[in-house]
């Protein structure tokens, strides 16, 4: 279309230029003829030619506007084409920018294989296209306008997604966050998936295994094929489940609001009825007494005490919770906590510390003289468990290690002072023909039965030590579980860890009911299943993997050291991550609700007694009619009594 416009522009310009020349020369010829014939003077001819020049100039300006108009028309058409293009997906833009920032030095690579893409109007841009740009390699996209260079760039940036084919990111480095779900093509590494699974130990990744968006690569590098991006990733699905669970909850109606909706019209009715009755039964002084009774009823029944009953108690309760390190989102959360009969807990980071540590280290014959060698080897290792060993031996001086080597999937080796040492799995020791002492073997079996990970240390002849690494249970967890069970509350533990490890932690914590090897969506389903059985469920967790279950629960409790999304979803946050705060929060809720009921009770008793007296119920018997000033004082006293009762909550234990 652009070419057709250009052809029309050129033809129009040439035609108008020829017309302009013809008119100019005709004017000159006609002027000369008229002077030659004596019809006009030379002065008249000069003026005539000047005017004709002005007209010719205007015509030339008109000719020059034609290409400009054509250009504007073409640009407008191009803008319309851009507006009709598929909308770009910016959901991964932050991850793309982070990926670029982290890999700018080492280089970024991308590969397309059999990629096809077509616009919504059916126009095919690519069909089975292949593309490869290696890290630090400069690749130019060239071609005429409209051939798909911009679309290809958008596909590279993840703003558009191919309809067929595969995109592969090249270059995952240590500490890098994985941007999309996919499968490893080549290389191997350890990936921290704790944000999804909640488990502290990194997962080994090799060709064929899955990787997920939001997880963090730790040791090693690999290439993976992108399979799910944007809203299709597991992380996005978890977030969507959170939003759905939040939206499904019905709003809690406040008791005071319901009462006030009935109380106010009723009082107005009673006041008017009092006025009418005084007019009917006391014709002489009924008007005066009726007005006085009406005003007194309205004054003494002012719903100040009723209005203060709930907010004052809630304010004191939330403030007391904050003093104890329990952040309560709103009054509904505070009220709900007192109705809880079941508490579901995540394991890692909630019941446990959330990071692997050396719990035991057994030395052959009690001889730990080689601990400096053990530390020196593990300090050079890339295995995630090595960090726990290094932390355990903090302060021990390191030695120079020669001929260090990594044995993939088995462990490490190195030479210190001419002696060859090994650290790793039992399989490594068996392959090297290293002898394991009887006592050390018995201790290793005991530690394995406790679902702990073992790291062996040996020289070229015999095993010198075995280190047990596990996620340690919090000191406060056992007491918290005991308090909850003593209060008649059922406690469940959910984890994605192995059943053996889960059973060991559950036994230590005193938890009889637990579920192991479950996914994040399974946690939410488990909570929902308990709710269908009629239970009021509280969920305590700390990670993104817990967020769906937190949103599903009647009461969601997040640990202060957990993820931002968990705390955003949670109705309560335990700042110190101390589980003993959960039974304390439940007690605080029950105390607050009890105080609210007391406040409402006394407000009703006050009105039940005061309103008939204000209306003149005692006048026929004793001649007593309540003064509005006394009624106002009584009304103020009722408000003070409600506030004082709420303040008592602050000093309860």
PDB file of N, CA and C in Angstrom, residues 17 80 118 145 256-257 261 356 363 371 431 500 514 532 572 584 648 652:
ATOM      1  N   UNK A  17       3.288  20.025 -11.674  1.00  0.00           N
ATOM      2  CA  UNK A  17       4.450  20.820 -12.083  1.00  0.00           C
ATOM      3  C   UNK A  17       4.350  21.218 -13.553  1.00  0.00           C
ATOM      4  N   UNK A  80      -2.354   1.829  12.632  1.00  0.00           N
ATOM      5  CA  UNK A  80      -3.521   0.954  12.716  1.00  0.00           C
ATOM      6  C   UNK A  80      -3.110  -0.507  12.711  1.00  0.00           C
ATOM      7  N   UNK A 118       1.527 -16.590  14.145  1.00  0.00           N
ATOM      8  CA  UNK A 118       0.625 -15.917  13.215  1.00  0.00           C
ATOM      9  C   UNK A 118      -0.200 -14.890  13.969  1.00  0.00           C
ATOM     10  N   UNK A 145      10.936  -3.926   5.709  1.00  0.00           N
ATOM     11  CA  UNK A 145       9.920  -3.585   6.697  1.00  0.00           C
ATOM     12  C   UNK A 145       8.712  -4.498   6.566  1.00  0.00           C
ATOM     13  N   UNK A 256     -22.918  -6.016  66.491  1.00  0.00           N
ATOM     14  CA  UNK A 256     -23.348  -4.673  66.889  1.00  0.00           C
ATOM     15  C   UNK A 256     -24.088  -3.950  65.764  1.00  0.00           C
ATOM     16  N   UNK A 257     -23.661  -4.146  64.533  1.00  0.00           N
ATOM     17  CA  UNK A 257     -24.324  -3.508  63.396  1.00  0.00           C
ATOM     18  C   UNK A 257     -25.753  -4.016  63.241  1.00  0.00           C
ATOM     19  N   UNK A 261     -29.164  -1.667  63.837  1.00  0.00           N
ATOM     20  CA  UNK A 261     -30.167  -1.521  62.793  1.00  0.00           C
ATOM     21  C   UNK A 261     -31.593  -1.686  63.311  1.00  0.00           C
ATOM     22  N   UNK A 356      19.139 -26.458  56.716  1.00  0.00           N
ATOM     23  CA  UNK A 356      19.869 -27.653  57.142  1.00  0.00           C
ATOM     24  C   UNK A 356      21.063 -27.306  58.020  1.00  0.00           C
ATOM     25  N   UNK A 363      32.869 -39.334  65.199  1.00  0.00           N
ATOM     26  CA  UNK A 363      34.243 -39.594  64.779  1.00  0.00           C
ATOM     27  C   UNK A 363      34.630 -41.019  65.142  1.00  0.00           C
ATOM     28  N   UNK A 371      39.486 -32.743  61.699  1.00  0.00           N
ATOM     29  CA  UNK A 371      38.343 -31.870  61.403  1.00  0.00           C
ATOM     30  C   UNK A 371      38.740 -30.693  60.510  1.00  0.00           C
ATOM     31  N   UNK A 431      32.995 -47.619  46.609  1.00  0.00           N
ATOM     32  CA  UNK A 431      33.705 -47.692  45.335  1.00  0.00           C
ATOM     33  C   UNK A 431      35.211 -47.566  45.517  1.00  0.00           C
ATOM     34  N   UNK A 500       9.346 -40.459  55.771  1.00  0.00           N
ATOM     35  CA  UNK A 500      10.231 -40.813  56.877  1.00  0.00           C
ATOM     36  C   UNK A 500      10.651 -39.565  57.654  1.00  0.00           C
ATOM     37  N   UNK A 514      -0.379 -36.270  60.321  1.00  0.00           N
ATOM     38  CA  UNK A 514       0.453 -35.547  59.372  1.00  0.00           C
ATOM     39  C   UNK A 514       0.285 -36.124  57.973  1.00  0.00           C
ATOM     40  N   UNK A 532     -15.107 -28.925  55.099  1.00  0.00           N
ATOM     41  CA  UNK A 532     -16.349 -29.608  54.710  1.00  0.00           C
ATOM     42  C   UNK A 532     -16.839 -30.555  55.797  1.00  0.00           C
ATOM     43  N   UNK A 572      -3.187 -13.093  60.434  1.00  0.00           N
ATOM     44  CA  UNK A 572      -2.322 -12.865  61.586  1.00  0.00           C
ATOM     45  C   UNK A 572      -0.877 -13.135  61.198  1.00  0.00           C
ATOM     46  N   UNK A 584      -1.657 -18.453  72.307  1.00  0.00           N
ATOM     47  CA  UNK A 584      -1.826 -17.159  72.969  1.00  0.00           C
ATOM     48  C   UNK A 584      -2.808 -16.275  72.194  1.00  0.00           C
ATOM     49  N   UNK A 648      -9.994  -3.483  80.896  1.00  0.00           N
ATOM     50  CA  UNK A 648      -9.630  -4.612  81.751  1.00  0.00           C
ATOM     51  C   UNK A 648      -8.948  -5.716  80.951  1.00  0.00           C
ATOM     52  N   UNK A 652      -5.436  -8.669  81.500  1.00  0.00           N
ATOM     53  CA  UNK A 652      -5.682 -10.095  81.672  1.00  0.00           C
ATOM     54  C   UNK A 652      -4.524 -10.899  81.099  1.00  0.00           C
TER      55      UNK A 652
END
